[in-house]
Short mmCIF file of C-alpha atoms in Angstrom, two decimals:
data_model
loop_
_atom_site.label_atom_id
_atom_site.label_comp_id
_atom_site.label_asym_id
_atom_site.label_seq_id
_atom_site.Cartn_x
_atom_site.Cartn_y
_atom_site.Cartn_z
CA UNK A 1 15.20 -39.95 -10.30
CA UNK A 2 14.46 -39.50 -14.14
CA UNK A 3 11.06 -39.12 -14.67
CA UNK A 4 8.26 -41.79 -15.97
CA UNK A 5 7.86 -41.16 -20.11
CA UNK A 6 4.44 -41.32 -19.53
CA UNK A 7 5.05 -38.02 -17.24
CA UNK A 8 7.20 -36.83 -19.97
CA UNK A 9 3.89 -37.53 -22.60
CA UNK A 10 1.43 -35.83 -19.97
CA UNK A 11 3.75 -32.74 -19.50
CA UNK A 12 1.75 -29.17 -19.47
CA UNK A 13 2.70 -25.70 -19.38
CA UNK A 14 0.66 -22.98 -17.90
CA UNK A 15 0.01 -20.24 -19.61
CA UNK A 16 -2.43 -18.61 -17.57
CA UNK A 17 -4.71 -19.90 -15.16
CA UNK A 18 -6.43 -23.32 -17.16
CA UNK A 19 -4.24 -22.57 -20.67
CA UNK A 20 -1.45 -24.76 -21.21
CA UNK A 21 0.77 -25.71 -23.37
CA UNK A 22 2.19 -29.44 -24.76
CA UNK A 23 2.91 -31.58 -26.99
CA UNK A 24 2.99 -34.69 -28.88
CA UNK A 25 5.28 -37.55 -27.46
CA UNK A 26 6.34 -39.58 -30.10
CA UNK A 27 7.37 -42.77 -27.52
CA UNK A 28 3.17 -43.10 -27.20
CA UNK A 29 3.08 -42.62 -31.50
CA UNK A 30 -0.14 -45.34 -33.14
CA UNK A 31 -0.36 -44.86 -36.56
CA UNK A 32 -1.62 -41.94 -37.46
CA UNK A 33 -0.91 -39.33 -34.65
CA UNK A 34 -0.66 -40.74 -30.95
CA UNK A 35 -2.33 -42.72 -28.54
CA UNK A 36 -6.05 -41.63 -27.54
CA UNK A 37 -5.27 -42.52 -24.16
CA UNK A 38 -2.93 -40.43 -23.87
CA UNK A 39 -4.47 -37.58 -24.95
CA UNK A 40 -7.58 -38.35 -22.66
CA UNK A 41 -5.16 -38.59 -19.59
CA UNK A 42 -3.40 -35.43 -21.15
CA UNK A 43 -6.72 -34.19 -20.85
CA UNK A 44 -7.55 -35.19 -17.48
CA UNK A 45 -4.35 -33.53 -16.17
CA UNK A 46 -5.22 -29.64 -17.47
CA UNK A 47 -8.13 -30.52 -14.42
CA UNK A 48 -5.77 -31.88 -12.06
CA UNK A 49 -3.34 -29.17 -12.98
CA UNK A 50 -5.36 -27.20 -12.19
CA UNK A 51 -4.96 -24.53 -9.11
CA UNK A 52 -8.99 -24.06 -8.18
CA UNK A 53 -9.92 -28.11 -8.94
CA UNK A 54 -12.35 -29.37 -6.45
CA UNK A 55 -11.88 -32.96 -5.09
CA UNK A 56 -10.42 -35.91 -8.22
CA UNK A 57 -11.95 -37.54 -11.42
CA UNK A 58 -15.24 -39.32 -10.96
CA UNK A 59 -16.70 -38.83 -15.31
CA UNK A 60 -14.51 -37.81 -18.15
CA UNK A 61 -15.94 -37.84 -21.48
CA UNK A 62 -13.47 -37.08 -24.63
CA UNK A 63 -14.07 -35.78 -28.18
CA UNK A 64 -11.73 -37.24 -31.06
CA UNK A 65 -12.49 -34.40 -33.44
CA UNK A 66 -9.89 -34.50 -35.48
CA UNK A 67 -6.51 -35.80 -36.17
CA UNK A 68 -3.75 -34.81 -33.12
CA UNK A 69 -1.18 -34.67 -35.11
CA UNK A 70 2.95 -34.03 -33.85
CA UNK A 71 4.27 -31.16 -32.35
CA UNK A 72 3.12 -28.09 -29.21
CA UNK A 73 -0.91 -28.22 -28.60
CA UNK A 74 -2.65 -25.05 -26.67
CA UNK A 75 -5.23 -26.96 -23.77
CA UNK A 76 -7.65 -25.11 -22.50
CA UNK A 77 -9.47 -26.37 -19.02
CA UNK A 78 -11.98 -24.69 -17.42
CA UNK A 79 -14.54 -25.27 -14.21
CA UNK A 80 -17.40 -23.82 -15.23
CA UNK A 81 -19.87 -25.06 -12.26
CA UNK A 82 -18.46 -25.25 -8.73
CA UNK A 83 -20.73 -27.06 -6.17
CA UNK A 84 -20.20 -28.29 -2.70
CA UNK A 85 -18.84 -31.24 -3.55
CA UNK A 86 -18.71 -31.21 -7.15
CA UNK A 87 -16.85 -29.28 -9.88
CA UNK A 88 -17.70 -29.36 -13.65
CA UNK A 89 -15.30 -29.20 -16.30
CA UNK A 90 -15.17 -28.60 -20.12
CA UNK A 91 -11.61 -28.78 -22.17
CA UNK A 92 -10.11 -27.93 -25.56
CA UNK A 93 -6.88 -29.38 -26.91
CA UNK A 94 -5.82 -26.62 -30.20
CA UNK A 95 -3.79 -27.54 -32.35
CA UNK A 96 -2.17 -25.92 -35.79
CA UNK A 97 -2.05 -27.55 -38.52
CA UNK A 98 0.15 -28.13 -41.70
CA UNK A 99 -2.04 -25.31 -43.47
CA UNK A 100 -1.73 -22.88 -40.34
CA UNK A 101 -4.86 -23.03 -39.51
CA UNK A 102 -5.97 -22.95 -35.71
CA UNK A 103 -8.32 -24.82 -34.32
CA UNK A 104 -10.25 -27.49 -31.92
CA UNK A 105 -9.07 -30.84 -32.27
CA UNK A 106 -10.76 -32.67 -29.08
CA UNK A 107 -12.78 -31.50 -27.06
CA UNK A 108 -13.57 -33.11 -23.70
CA UNK A 109 -15.71 -32.80 -20.26
CA UNK A 110 -15.29 -33.76 -16.67
CA UNK A 111 -16.49 -34.48 -12.82
CA UNK A 112 -14.74 -34.52 -10.02
CA UNK A 113 -16.10 -34.42 -6.84
CA UNK A 114 -14.63 -35.04 -3.12
CA UNK A 115 -14.22 -37.89 -1.62
CA UNK A 116 -16.68 -39.31 1.05
CA UNK A 117 -17.34 -42.78 1.89
CA UNK A 118 -20.85 -44.96 1.71
CA UNK A 119 -22.37 -47.99 1.21
CA UNK A 120 -21.03 -50.03 -1.63
CA UNK A 121 -20.65 -52.50 -3.58
CA UNK A 122 -19.23 -53.99 -6.65
CA UNK A 123 -22.61 -55.44 -8.99
CA UNK A 124 -19.59 -57.48 -11.33
CA UNK A 125 -17.28 -59.61 -10.00
CA UNK A 126 -14.37 -59.85 -12.18
CA UNK A 127 -14.22 -63.00 -13.83
CA UNK A 128 -12.11 -65.86 -12.91
CA UNK A 129 -9.17 -66.00 -15.05
CA UNK A 130 -5.70 -67.27 -14.55
CA UNK A 131 -3.36 -64.76 -12.63
CA UNK A 132 -1.20 -62.17 -14.64
CA UNK A 133 1.55 -65.08 -13.33
CA UNK A 134 0.32 -67.66 -15.52
CA UNK A 135 -0.58 -65.20 -18.62
CA UNK A 136 3.12 -65.37 -21.08
CA UNK A 137 2.92 -61.23 -22.02
CA UNK A 138 2.90 -61.47 -25.59
CA UNK A 139 4.23 -58.69 -27.66
CA UNK A 140 2.17 -57.22 -29.57
CA UNK A 141 2.29 -55.06 -32.95
CA UNK A 142 5.98 -54.44 -33.22
CA UNK A 143 5.68 -51.54 -34.48
CA UNK A 144 3.02 -49.84 -33.69
CA UNK A 145 5.13 -47.44 -30.97
CA UNK A 146 2.72 -46.87 -28.19
CA UNK A 147 1.76 -50.46 -27.55
CA UNK A 148 6.21 -50.62 -27.23
CA UNK A 149 4.70 -48.55 -23.38
CA UNK A 150 2.30 -51.32 -22.07
CA UNK A 151 3.09 -54.84 -20.75
CA UNK A 152 -0.11 -56.98 -21.47
CA UNK A 153 -0.87 -60.71 -20.51
CA UNK A 154 -3.22 -61.50 -22.93
CA UNK A 155 -5.68 -63.73 -21.47
CA UNK A 156 -8.74 -64.08 -24.16
CA UNK A 157 -9.86 -62.39 -27.25
CA UNK A 158 -6.75 -61.71 -28.66
CA UNK A 159 -5.94 -59.95 -31.74
CA UNK A 160 -6.32 -62.28 -35.13
CA UNK A 161 -3.75 -64.20 -36.67
CA UNK A 162 -5.49 -64.50 -39.60
CA UNK A 163 -7.68 -62.37 -41.24
CA UNK A 164 -10.23 -64.53 -42.44
CA UNK A 165 -14.43 -63.50 -41.73
CA UNK A 166 -14.88 -65.39 -39.60
CA UNK A 167 -14.51 -64.45 -35.61
CA UNK A 168 -17.51 -65.12 -33.51
CA UNK A 169 -17.18 -62.83 -30.35
CA UNK A 170 -16.17 -59.33 -29.91
CA UNK A 171 -14.53 -59.64 -26.06
CA UNK A 172 -10.93 -59.36 -24.81
CA UNK A 173 -9.60 -59.44 -21.34
CA UNK A 174 -6.48 -58.80 -20.56
CA UNK A 175 -3.62 -58.10 -17.69
CA UNK A 176 -1.76 -55.19 -18.04
CA UNK A 177 0.18 -51.90 -16.62
CA UNK A 178 2.08 -49.65 -17.75
CA UNK A 179 5.56 -51.80 -19.50
CA UNK A 180 7.70 -49.25 -16.89
CA UNK A 181 6.77 -49.39 -13.55
CA UNK A 182 5.02 -46.29 -11.73
CA UNK A 183 1.56 -45.94 -9.23
CA UNK A 184 -1.39 -46.39 -11.46
CA UNK A 185 -3.45 -42.74 -10.71
CA UNK A 186 -6.45 -41.51 -11.95
CA UNK A 187 -4.40 -40.41 -15.25
CA UNK A 188 -2.71 -43.83 -16.31
CA UNK A 189 -6.25 -45.50 -15.38
CA UNK A 190 -7.17 -43.23 -18.01
CA UNK A 191 -4.66 -43.99 -20.79
CA UNK A 192 -5.19 -47.56 -19.77
CA UNK A 193 -8.82 -47.00 -20.48
CA UNK A 194 -8.48 -46.83 -24.54
CA UNK A 195 -6.44 -50.56 -24.61
CA UNK A 196 -8.28 -52.31 -27.01
CA UNK A 197 -7.27 -53.05 -30.48
CA UNK A 198 -10.71 -52.01 -32.64
CA UNK A 199 -13.94 -54.95 -31.45
CA UNK A 200 -14.93 -55.03 -35.04
CA UNK A 201 -11.27 -56.55 -35.72
CA UNK A 202 -12.40 -59.45 -33.54
CA UNK A 203 -15.40 -59.75 -33.98
CA UNK A 204 -15.23 -59.35 -37.84
CA UNK A 205 -11.78 -60.76 -37.96
CA UNK A 206 -10.76 -58.68 -40.75
CA UNK A 207 -8.74 -55.50 -40.57
CA UNK A 208 -10.72 -52.56 -41.54
CA UNK A 209 -9.08 -48.35 -40.26
CA UNK A 210 -10.91 -47.44 -37.42
CA UNK A 211 -10.32 -45.26 -34.52
CA UNK A 212 -12.23 -43.74 -31.64
CA UNK A 213 -14.65 -40.78 -31.71
CA UNK A 214 -15.64 -40.99 -27.93
CA UNK A 215 -14.81 -42.16 -24.61
CA UNK A 216 -16.36 -42.00 -21.52
CA UNK A 217 -14.69 -42.77 -18.09
CA UNK A 218 -16.57 -43.42 -14.81
CA UNK A 219 -13.60 -43.61 -12.32
CA UNK A 220 -14.48 -45.66 -8.99
CA UNK A 221 -10.92 -46.65 -7.40
CA UNK A 222 -10.37 -44.51 -4.50
CA UNK A 223 -7.02 -43.69 -3.58
CA UNK A 224 -7.12 -46.23 -1.06
CA UNK A 225 -8.14 -48.74 -3.97
CA UNK A 226 -5.72 -47.23 -6.31
CA UNK A 227 -2.66 -47.14 -3.32
CA UNK A 228 -3.47 -51.04 -3.04
CA UNK A 229 -3.06 -51.20 -6.62
CA UNK A 230 0.10 -49.25 -7.84
CA UNK A 231 2.60 -51.42 -10.31
CA UNK A 232 0.26 -54.63 -10.38
CA UNK A 233 -1.90 -56.09 -12.99
CA UNK A 234 -5.21 -54.52 -13.52
CA UNK A 235 -7.29 -56.97 -15.66
CA UNK A 236 -9.05 -55.84 -18.76
CA UNK A 237 -12.27 -56.20 -20.86
CA UNK A 238 -14.28 -55.36 -23.45
CA UNK A 239 -17.12 -56.29 -25.83
CA UNK A 240 -19.21 -54.52 -27.99
CA UNK A 241 -22.33 -53.97 -28.03
CA UNK A 242 -24.09 -52.90 -31.15
CA UNK A 243 -21.91 -53.06 -34.61
CA UNK A 244 -23.34 -50.76 -37.36
CA UNK A 245 -23.36 -48.50 -40.29
CA UNK A 246 -19.76 -47.29 -39.83
CA UNK A 247 -19.91 -46.88 -35.28
CA UNK A 248 -19.63 -49.53 -32.72
CA UNK A 249 -19.59 -48.81 -29.00
CA UNK A 250 -18.09 -51.08 -26.68
CA UNK A 251 -17.94 -51.20 -23.51
CA UNK A 252 -14.61 -52.66 -20.89
CA UNK A 253 -14.11 -52.61 -17.20
CA UNK A 254 -10.89 -52.47 -15.59
CA UNK A 255 -10.47 -54.56 -12.57
CA UNK A 256 -6.85 -54.57 -9.94
CA UNK A 257 -5.42 -57.60 -9.10
CA UNK A 258 -7.53 -58.07 -5.34
CA UNK A 259 -10.97 -58.28 -7.96
CA UNK A 260 -11.48 -54.36 -7.14
CA UNK A 261 -13.64 -52.97 -10.14
CA UNK A 262 -11.71 -49.48 -10.66
CA UNK A 263 -13.13 -48.45 -13.59
CA UNK A 264 -15.65 -48.91 -16.57
CA UNK A 265 -15.17 -47.27 -19.72
CA UNK A 266 -17.50 -46.79 -23.00
CA UNK A 267 -16.31 -45.50 -26.53
CA UNK A 268 -18.01 -45.42 -29.90
CA UNK A 269 -15.42 -46.09 -32.36
CA UNK A 270 -15.71 -44.79 -36.35
CA UNK A 271 -14.74 -48.16 -38.55
CA UNK A 272 -14.73 -48.00 -42.37
CA UNK A 273 -16.13 -51.05 -44.33
CA UNK B 1 -53.35 -31.48 -35.25
CA UNK B 2 -52.19 -30.50 -31.39
CA UNK B 3 -48.61 -30.45 -30.37
CA UNK B 4 -47.54 -34.15 -28.67
CA UNK B 5 -46.25 -32.75 -25.11
CA UNK B 6 -43.08 -33.63 -25.66
CA UNK B 7 -42.46 -31.15 -28.33
CA UNK B 8 -43.67 -29.06 -26.24
CA UNK B 9 -41.75 -29.42 -23.69
CA UNK B 10 -38.19 -29.51 -26.91
CA UNK B 11 -39.79 -26.53 -28.24
CA UNK B 12 -36.07 -24.06 -28.79
CA UNK B 13 -36.47 -20.29 -29.93
CA UNK B 14 -34.22 -19.54 -31.72
CA UNK B 15 -32.50 -15.93 -30.61
CA UNK B 16 -29.67 -16.42 -32.81
CA UNK B 17 -27.39 -19.16 -34.76
CA UNK B 18 -27.22 -21.94 -32.06
CA UNK B 19 -28.72 -19.46 -29.67
CA UNK B 20 -32.16 -20.74 -27.83
CA UNK B 21 -34.81 -19.64 -26.01
CA UNK B 22 -36.71 -22.18 -23.84
CA UNK B 23 -38.46 -23.59 -20.82
CA UNK B 24 -39.30 -26.71 -18.18
CA UNK B 25 -42.31 -27.64 -18.27
CA UNK B 26 -44.02 -28.73 -16.04
CA UNK B 27 -45.89 -32.64 -17.63
CA UNK B 28 -41.87 -33.67 -17.69
CA UNK B 29 -41.85 -32.07 -13.80
CA UNK B 30 -39.72 -34.75 -11.58
CA UNK B 31 -38.95 -33.95 -8.05
CA UNK B 32 -36.82 -31.55 -7.69
CA UNK B 33 -36.38 -30.14 -11.49
CA UNK B 34 -37.31 -31.63 -15.21
CA UNK B 35 -36.28 -35.10 -15.52
CA UNK B 36 -33.45 -34.99 -17.24
CA UNK B 37 -34.09 -37.67 -19.43
CA UNK B 38 -35.88 -34.37 -21.66
CA UNK B 39 -33.24 -32.04 -20.60
CA UNK B 40 -30.81 -34.55 -23.29
CA UNK B 41 -33.55 -34.78 -25.64
CA UNK B 42 -34.00 -30.29 -25.33
CA UNK B 43 -29.94 -30.62 -25.62
CA UNK B 44 -30.08 -32.58 -28.64
CA UNK B 45 -32.98 -30.25 -30.02
CA UNK B 46 -31.04 -27.42 -29.82
CA UNK B 47 -27.49 -29.48 -32.18
CA UNK B 48 -30.43 -31.28 -34.43
CA UNK B 49 -32.36 -27.14 -35.39
CA UNK B 50 -28.97 -25.65 -35.93
CA UNK B 51 -28.97 -24.70 -39.82
CA UNK B 52 -24.92 -25.87 -39.33
CA UNK B 53 -25.95 -29.12 -38.86
CA UNK B 54 -24.37 -32.46 -40.42
CA UNK B 55 -26.11 -35.55 -40.07
CA UNK B 56 -28.39 -37.75 -37.57
CA UNK B 57 -26.93 -38.35 -33.88
CA UNK B 58 -24.46 -40.49 -32.91
CA UNK B 59 -23.38 -39.60 -29.83
CA UNK B 60 -23.98 -37.69 -26.27
CA UNK B 61 -22.47 -36.17 -23.23
CA UNK B 62 -25.35 -34.75 -20.96
CA UNK B 63 -23.76 -33.19 -17.49
CA UNK B 64 -26.34 -31.67 -15.19
CA UNK B 65 -23.69 -29.42 -13.50
CA UNK B 66 -26.28 -27.47 -11.36
CA UNK B 67 -30.13 -28.08 -10.50
CA UNK B 68 -31.92 -26.64 -13.83
CA UNK B 69 -35.47 -25.35 -11.85
CA UNK B 70 -38.91 -23.89 -13.50
CA UNK B 71 -38.91 -21.26 -16.08
CA UNK B 72 -37.21 -20.23 -19.41
CA UNK B 73 -33.84 -21.12 -19.79
CA UNK B 74 -31.11 -20.13 -22.65
CA UNK B 75 -29.19 -23.47 -25.06
CA UNK B 76 -26.76 -22.74 -27.21
CA UNK B 77 -25.16 -25.42 -29.30
CA UNK B 78 -21.82 -25.05 -31.11
CA UNK B 79 -20.51 -26.41 -33.72
CA UNK B 80 -16.73 -27.06 -32.74
CA UNK B 81 -15.11 -29.34 -35.39
CA UNK B 82 -17.08 -30.13 -38.85
CA UNK B 83 -15.42 -32.89 -40.86
CA UNK B 84 -16.21 -34.43 -43.87
CA UNK B 85 -18.81 -36.09 -43.24
CA UNK B 86 -18.13 -36.06 -39.10
CA UNK B 87 -19.70 -33.32 -36.82
CA UNK B 88 -18.55 -32.14 -32.60
CA UNK B 89 -20.38 -30.40 -30.87
CA UNK B 90 -20.92 -28.29 -27.37
CA UNK B 91 -23.81 -27.42 -25.75
CA UNK B 92 -24.59 -25.59 -22.66
CA UNK B 93 -27.71 -24.52 -21.09
CA UNK B 94 -28.05 -21.47 -18.94
CA UNK B 95 -30.61 -20.20 -16.65
CA UNK B 96 -31.12 -17.64 -13.94
CA UNK B 97 -31.27 -18.60 -10.94
CA UNK B 98 -33.58 -17.14 -8.11
CA UNK B 99 -30.66 -14.54 -6.92
CA UNK B 100 -30.83 -13.05 -10.59
CA UNK B 101 -26.88 -15.23 -11.24
CA UNK B 102 -26.74 -16.68 -14.40
CA UNK B 103 -24.68 -19.33 -14.97
CA UNK B 104 -24.46 -22.48 -17.25
CA UNK B 105 -26.91 -25.54 -15.12
CA UNK B 106 -26.37 -28.10 -17.82
CA UNK B 107 -23.11 -28.98 -20.59
CA UNK B 108 -23.43 -31.58 -23.52
CA UNK B 109 -20.47 -32.83 -26.24
CA UNK B 110 -22.09 -34.25 -29.44
CA UNK B 111 -21.33 -36.83 -32.67
CA UNK B 112 -23.38 -36.53 -36.09
CA UNK B 113 -21.63 -37.84 -39.07
CA UNK B 114 -23.94 -38.78 -42.24
CA UNK B 115 -25.63 -41.65 -42.65
CA UNK B 116 -23.78 -44.70 -43.85
CA UNK B 117 -24.90 -47.99 -44.63
CA UNK B 118 -21.98 -51.58 -43.63
CA UNK B 119 -21.49 -54.46 -42.62
CA UNK B 120 -22.75 -54.93 -38.81
CA UNK B 121 -23.56 -57.20 -35.80
CA UNK B 122 -25.46 -56.96 -33.27
CA UNK B 123 -23.89 -58.77 -29.87
CA UNK B 124 -26.02 -58.06 -27.03
CA UNK B 125 -28.90 -60.34 -27.99
CA UNK B 126 -32.42 -59.03 -26.35
CA UNK B 127 -33.23 -60.71 -23.34
CA UNK B 128 -35.96 -63.58 -24.26
CA UNK B 129 -38.77 -62.01 -22.12
CA UNK B 130 -42.81 -61.89 -22.90
CA UNK B 131 -44.16 -59.37 -25.69
CA UNK B 132 -45.69 -56.12 -23.87
CA UNK B 133 -48.95 -57.47 -24.64
CA UNK B 134 -47.98 -60.23 -21.93
CA UNK B 135 -46.98 -57.37 -19.32
CA UNK B 136 -49.46 -55.42 -17.72
CA UNK B 137 -48.50 -51.42 -17.49
CA UNK B 138 -48.40 -50.47 -14.12
CA UNK B 139 -49.11 -46.84 -13.15
CA UNK B 140 -45.67 -46.05 -11.18
CA UNK B 141 -44.99 -43.31 -8.65
CA UNK B 142 -48.09 -41.23 -9.22
CA UNK B 143 -46.81 -38.24 -7.82
CA UNK B 144 -44.14 -37.57 -9.78
CA UNK B 145 -45.26 -36.18 -13.03
CA UNK B 146 -42.48 -37.63 -15.71
CA UNK B 147 -43.57 -41.08 -15.36
CA UNK B 148 -47.09 -39.56 -16.43
CA UNK B 149 -45.58 -39.11 -19.69
CA UNK B 150 -44.78 -43.31 -20.92
CA UNK B 151 -46.58 -46.16 -20.52
CA UNK B 152 -44.15 -48.59 -18.36
CA UNK B 153 -44.54 -51.73 -18.06
CA UNK B 154 -41.78 -53.60 -15.61
CA UNK B 155 -40.98 -57.10 -16.97
CA UNK B 156 -38.12 -56.67 -13.55
CA UNK B 157 -36.49 -55.27 -11.35
CA UNK B 158 -39.49 -52.60 -10.88
CA UNK B 159 -39.40 -50.66 -7.75
CA UNK B 160 -39.23 -52.57 -4.43
CA UNK B 161 -42.76 -52.70 -2.36
CA UNK B 162 -40.73 -52.36 0.45
CA UNK B 163 -37.93 -50.75 1.74
CA UNK B 164 -35.59 -53.71 4.25
CA UNK B 165 -32.24 -53.57 2.58
CA UNK B 166 -32.48 -56.65 1.33
CA UNK B 167 -31.42 -56.63 -2.20
CA UNK B 168 -29.96 -59.14 -4.51
CA UNK B 169 -29.72 -56.93 -7.80
CA UNK B 170 -29.53 -54.08 -9.57
CA UNK B 171 -31.15 -54.94 -13.13
CA UNK B 172 -34.25 -53.23 -14.24
CA UNK B 173 -36.34 -54.69 -17.54
CA UNK B 174 -39.32 -52.84 -18.76
CA UNK B 175 -40.79 -52.31 -21.45
CA UNK B 176 -41.94 -48.74 -22.29
CA UNK B 177 -43.17 -45.97 -24.44
CA UNK B 178 -44.44 -42.58 -24.89
CA UNK B 179 -48.05 -43.02 -22.75
CA UNK B 180 -49.34 -39.88 -25.64
CA UNK B 181 -48.35 -42.15 -28.63
CA UNK B 182 -45.34 -40.28 -30.47
CA UNK B 183 -43.10 -42.27 -33.36
CA UNK B 184 -39.41 -42.16 -32.07
CA UNK B 185 -36.73 -40.16 -33.12
CA UNK B 186 -33.15 -39.50 -32.06
CA UNK B 187 -35.06 -36.87 -29.62
CA UNK B 188 -37.19 -39.24 -27.19
CA UNK B 189 -34.70 -42.02 -28.11
CA UNK B 190 -32.39 -39.77 -25.86
CA UNK B 191 -35.20 -39.51 -23.31
CA UNK B 192 -36.08 -42.47 -22.82
CA UNK B 193 -32.71 -43.13 -22.23
CA UNK B 194 -33.00 -42.08 -19.05
CA UNK B 195 -36.28 -43.74 -17.81
CA UNK B 196 -34.66 -45.88 -15.04
CA UNK B 197 -35.47 -44.98 -11.58
CA UNK B 198 -31.90 -45.13 -9.17
CA UNK B 199 -29.64 -48.83 -9.76
CA UNK B 200 -29.04 -48.19 -5.30
CA UNK B 201 -32.36 -47.60 -4.29
CA UNK B 202 -33.11 -51.25 -6.41
CA UNK B 203 -30.10 -53.06 -5.62
CA UNK B 204 -30.35 -52.26 -1.70
CA UNK B 205 -34.09 -52.12 -0.86
CA UNK B 206 -32.80 -48.95 0.66
CA UNK B 207 -34.06 -45.40 -1.32
CA UNK B 208 -31.38 -42.48 -0.82
CA UNK B 209 -31.33 -39.47 -1.99
CA UNK B 210 -29.22 -39.82 -5.68
CA UNK B 211 -29.46 -38.15 -9.23
CA UNK B 212 -28.04 -38.60 -12.68
CA UNK B 213 -24.74 -36.16 -12.70
CA UNK B 214 -23.87 -37.22 -16.14
CA UNK B 215 -24.92 -39.31 -18.86
CA UNK B 216 -24.42 -40.80 -22.72
CA UNK B 217 -26.08 -42.40 -25.26
CA UNK B 218 -24.72 -43.51 -29.02
CA UNK B 219 -27.05 -43.99 -31.75
CA UNK B 220 -27.53 -47.46 -33.20
CA UNK B 221 -30.54 -46.51 -34.78
CA UNK B 222 -30.93 -46.09 -38.55
CA UNK B 223 -33.50 -43.46 -39.70
CA UNK B 224 -34.97 -46.56 -41.28
CA UNK B 225 -35.24 -49.09 -37.69
CA UNK B 226 -36.17 -45.77 -36.03
CA UNK B 227 -39.64 -45.43 -38.76
CA UNK B 228 -40.07 -49.35 -38.71
CA UNK B 229 -40.44 -48.89 -34.68
CA UNK B 230 -42.74 -46.42 -34.51
CA UNK B 231 -44.41 -46.23 -31.57
CA UNK B 232 -44.34 -49.56 -29.90
CA UNK B 233 -42.72 -50.35 -26.87
CA UNK B 234 -38.90 -50.21 -26.56
CA UNK B 235 -38.08 -53.33 -24.16
CA UNK B 236 -34.62 -51.24 -21.39
CA UNK B 237 -32.54 -52.30 -19.16
CA UNK B 238 -29.94 -50.79 -17.04
CA UNK B 239 -27.27 -52.54 -14.28
CA UNK B 240 -25.13 -50.73 -12.27
CA UNK B 241 -21.69 -51.74 -12.91
CA UNK B 242 -19.59 -50.29 -9.59
CA UNK B 243 -21.93 -49.12 -6.39
CA UNK B 244 -19.41 -47.17 -4.26
CA UNK B 245 -18.59 -43.58 -1.95
CA UNK B 246 -21.25 -41.97 -3.07
CA UNK B 247 -21.27 -43.05 -6.76
CA UNK B 248 -22.42 -45.11 -9.57
CA UNK B 249 -22.78 -46.08 -12.57
CA UNK B 250 -25.27 -47.44 -15.23
CA UNK B 251 -25.26 -49.07 -18.39
CA UNK B 252 -28.48 -49.79 -20.24
CA UNK B 253 -29.23 -50.73 -23.01
CA UNK B 254 -32.61 -50.37 -25.03
CA UNK B 255 -34.11 -52.31 -28.19
CA UNK B 256 -37.03 -52.14 -30.63
CA UNK B 257 -40.23 -55.16 -30.09
CA UNK B 258 -38.10 -56.76 -33.55
CA UNK B 259 -35.28 -57.10 -31.43
CA UNK B 260 -32.83 -54.69 -32.62
CA UNK B 261 -30.39 -52.89 -30.57
CA UNK B 262 -31.43 -49.34 -30.90
CA UNK B 263 -29.19 -47.50 -27.95
CA UNK B 264 -27.12 -47.92 -25.02
CA UNK B 265 -26.42 -45.85 -22.68
CA UNK B 266 -24.24 -45.04 -19.39
CA UNK B 267 -24.89 -42.95 -16.55
CA UNK B 268 -22.76 -41.71 -13.11
CA UNK B 269 -25.10 -41.56 -10.58
CA UNK B 270 -24.81 -39.47 -7.32
CA UNK B 271 -26.22 -40.81 -4.51
CA UNK B 272 -27.09 -40.65 -0.20
CA UNK B 273 -25.93 -42.98 2.17
#
């Protein structure tokens, strides 16, 4: 069985405990660097691979401090605090740039915890939308590589067809999953949280340079819910809350087809205007 | 002029560049440690005091890795990446525990950026609610110290009067400001993002042990908006999205009286059940 392209892109080789070598993968290339979602998943993978890891991911914050380029990089994951049932992590991605300078390109913090079962409720219900089978997949941005790795079925808020400055909303809703089927896990869920194009493009119907500078993911999915989701579609929606002075935020929710809220995510995005 | 109690609580003494001494302040004491909001503001203050700081806060993520106790602590703030207009920070709070072990108690990452003026829009409008003058301030939790530092005017979703398991929503809305007037800045805005009591208490009308494990704040306020807000009230609302298996998330928005969205915030909270 061949390795899924997502797992190829995430692959890390341990040099020492918590110290890994990886490389940017061309299959997830964005305009000027790797897709932010694959970088988030790679940093989380360094935690998942760590021999001292306790439990499963609860929270992940990834800061895109500088442009990640093609070629090799180093990921260092450190459990800074281990409690009885929770563990706090710091992660850094280092890369040597074209000038030969080695520097921190991405930072992250993560929280893992032993799974527990408690009383619970979903407070945000999945909107009533047509099932994935009723929404045709749309080939988006044929020139961008990472988009080809996903099957995207836009329900609302697709990329504007005309850039006329006439936008009225920043809400996008879509069904999405790996184009090549792969059972959902925390890594692919983290990557999917970054699947949305810049909200300012939609709200303003204007294409401007934009890039995520920090993303947080909260994982709500239990192992059973991940297993039950399998290779099914996720319903993903994202909306900006404030767009102002060069940065906007985005709030996102991802449900499985059964309507279970698997992850919530937020990011702040730099934009030019 | 005497120093405001909030500034007393945040006070840091530099030992070396980016290396500070501080101490837990009794005026912001919660049940078993300091109010999480004052800790968030203290870590941000280490960034604000740093001589190499570029710009103003855009994003802050604080991870409450272990219980912070009374007494002195050390805060180390490091600019890990400085770009032309943005700067990425890591911050750690260290404390020696009762057993004499020195360890990381809180971690944070932050993003600062040079202010710019661009096209913008608020995507989430402030709900139509009565003005602060029409909502009487309510003394909450007389036994908890930090609550006394705020003037709170609950609009909806106040702390349940009966714990009968009959809750139906996790939404709380309130007007809030420092009880002793202090002009709003990034530090007090960060602290206010943690002002909400645990969402699971409201949704389930059941009081269970709960504590924030990670909080992210996105700052949307410009210097002009902070100045215009001054000592006025903020309208703050928070709602859970998913409550499940020992953790829930919370999404929050804070507007000034003029209806400008000054900050959005998210947190994930541990709870027993």
